[in-house]
mmCIF file of C-alpha atoms in Angstrom:
data_model
loop_
_atom_site.group_PDB
_atom_site.id
_atom_site.type_symbol
_atom_site.label_atom_id
_atom_site.label_comp_id
_atom_site.label_asym_id
_atom_site.label_seq_id
_atom_site.Cartn_x
_atom_site.Cartn_y
_atom_site.Cartn_z
ATOM 1 C CA MET A 134 -21.155 -19.437 -7.635
ATOM 2 C CA LEU A 135 -19.606 -18.866 -10.803
ATOM 3 C CA ILE A 136 -19.955 -15.095 -10.448
ATOM 4 C CA CYS A 137 -18.331 -15.540 -6.747
ATOM 5 C CA ILE A 138 -15.282 -17.263 -8.331
ATOM 6 C CA ILE A 139 -14.953 -15.074 -10.894
ATOM 7 C CA GLY A 140 -15.032 -12.022 -8.744
ATOM 8 C CA ALA A 141 -12.640 -13.807 -6.144
ATOM 9 C CA GLY A 142 -10.286 -14.258 -9.011
ATOM 10 C CA ALA A 143 -10.479 -10.839 -9.937
ATOM 11 C CA PHE A 144 -9.799 -9.506 -6.570
ATOM 12 C CA ALA A 145 -6.916 -11.829 -6.073
ATOM 13 C CA GLY A 146 -5.520 -10.431 -9.797
ATOM 14 C CA ALA A 147 -5.946 -6.629 -8.410
ATOM 15 C CA ILE A 148 -3.978 -7.754 -5.375
ATOM 16 C CA PHE A 149 -1.722 -9.760 -6.999
ATOM 17 C CA TRP A 150 -0.935 -6.783 -9.874
ATOM 18 C CA GLU A 151 -0.090 -4.205 -7.404
ATOM 19 C CA TYR A 152 2.091 -6.370 -4.948
ATOM 20 C CA THR A 153 4.009 -6.751 -7.983
ATOM 21 C CA SER A 154 4.229 -3.514 -9.601
ATOM 22 C CA LYS A 155 6.675 -1.639 -9.687
ATOM 23 C CA GLY A 156 4.867 2.061 -10.394
ATOM 24 C CA THR A 157 5.452 4.529 -12.652
ATOM 25 C CA GLU A 158 7.470 7.537 -12.851
ATOM 26 C CA GLY A 159 6.422 10.495 -12.073
ATOM 27 C CA GLY A 160 2.936 11.436 -11.278
ATOM 28 C CA PRO A 161 1.579 13.962 -8.791
ATOM 29 C CA GLU A 162 2.820 14.588 -5.673
ATOM 30 C CA VAL A 163 0.975 14.128 -2.264
ATOM 31 C CA THR A 164 1.762 15.117 1.148
ATOM 32 C CA PHE A 165 1.203 11.883 3.757
ATOM 33 C CA GLU A 166 1.224 12.061 7.447
ATOM 34 C CA VAL A 167 1.880 9.265 9.438
ATOM 35 C CA GLN A 168 1.309 9.489 13.464
ATOM 36 C CA GLN A 169 3.336 8.303 16.300
ATOM 37 C CA GLY A 170 1.917 4.641 17.206
ATOM 38 C CA GLN A 171 0.384 4.135 13.847
ATOM 39 C CA GLY A 172 0.471 0.449 12.552
ATOM 40 C CA VAL A 173 0.829 -0.798 9.187
ATOM 41 C CA ARG A 174 -3.064 -1.428 9.183
ATOM 42 C CA ALA A 175 -3.907 2.223 9.381
ATOM 43 C CA ILE A 176 -1.066 3.183 7.214
ATOM 44 C CA ALA A 177 -2.391 1.287 4.533
ATOM 45 C CA GLU A 178 -5.820 2.247 4.990
ATOM 46 C CA ASN A 179 -4.509 6.070 4.790
ATOM 47 C CA LEU A 180 -2.946 5.290 1.761
ATOM 48 C CA LYS A 181 -5.556 3.532 0.287
ATOM 49 C CA ASP A 182 -8.214 6.828 1.375
ATOM 50 C CA GLN A 183 -5.506 9.604 -0.552
ATOM 51 C CA GLY A 184 -5.164 7.111 -3.547
ATOM 52 C CA LEU A 185 -1.501 6.512 -3.170
ATOM 53 C CA ILE A 186 -2.555 2.044 -3.181
ATOM 54 C CA LYS A 187 -5.198 0.290 -4.525
ATOM 55 C CA SER A 188 -4.815 -2.436 -2.147
ATOM 56 C CA GLU A 189 -4.596 -2.270 1.800
ATOM 57 C CA ILE A 190 -4.081 -6.126 1.492
ATOM 58 C CA ALA A 191 -1.388 -5.829 -0.993
ATOM 59 C CA PHE A 192 0.673 -2.925 1.327
ATOM 60 C CA ILE A 193 0.206 -5.202 4.344
ATOM 61 C CA LEU A 194 1.660 -8.131 2.864
ATOM 62 C CA LYS A 195 4.346 -6.347 1.127
ATOM 63 C CA VAL A 196 5.606 -4.718 4.285
ATOM 64 C CA ARG A 197 5.342 -8.156 5.933
ATOM 65 C CA GLU A 198 7.713 -9.663 3.265
ATOM 66 C CA MET A 199 9.852 -6.894 3.264
ATOM 67 C CA GLU A 200 10.054 -7.560 7.468
ATOM 68 C CA ALA A 201 9.339 -4.035 7.240
ATOM 69 C CA SER A 202 7.088 -3.411 9.801
ATOM 70 C CA SER A 203 9.443 -2.248 12.202
ATOM 71 C CA LYS A 204 11.112 0.187 9.955
ATOM 72 C CA LEU A 205 8.082 2.497 9.236
ATOM 73 C CA ARG A 206 8.254 5.755 10.645
ATOM 74 C CA TYR A 207 6.104 8.362 11.790
ATOM 75 C CA GLY A 208 6.398 11.511 10.120
ATOM 76 C CA THR A 209 5.233 13.974 7.237
ATOM 77 C CA PHE A 210 6.249 12.323 3.135
ATOM 78 C CA ILE A 211 6.024 13.705 0.409
ATOM 79 C CA LEU A 212 4.885 10.627 -2.320
ATOM 80 C CA ASN A 213 4.320 10.527 -5.850
ATOM 81 C CA LYS A 214 0.636 8.943 -7.020
ATOM 82 C CA GLY A 215 2.507 6.734 -9.552
ATOM 83 C CA ALA A 216 5.286 5.023 -7.181
ATOM 84 C CA GLY A 217 4.636 1.548 -6.413
ATOM 85 C CA ILE A 218 4.881 -0.405 -2.976
ATOM 86 C CA GLU A 219 8.695 -0.674 -2.730
ATOM 87 C CA THR A 220 8.903 3.356 -2.700
#
């Protein structure tokens, strides 16, 4: 039981850290593509697969907080691996 509590706390801490992180300057550039019709969850999964975010949940929560789901656009983007979610 204690291990489950510790694991849940670590998971929640990781999500909180990424959710509140402002990112870092620089970092390697990565070409990232959003397909037309992709939803927030698919975008979050692709961002995580390319190492651009650590937590899909933190990304989805940040998009909801910023009321930005309708503002997401498809296309090809150049992103820095060190950038934060709000970038």
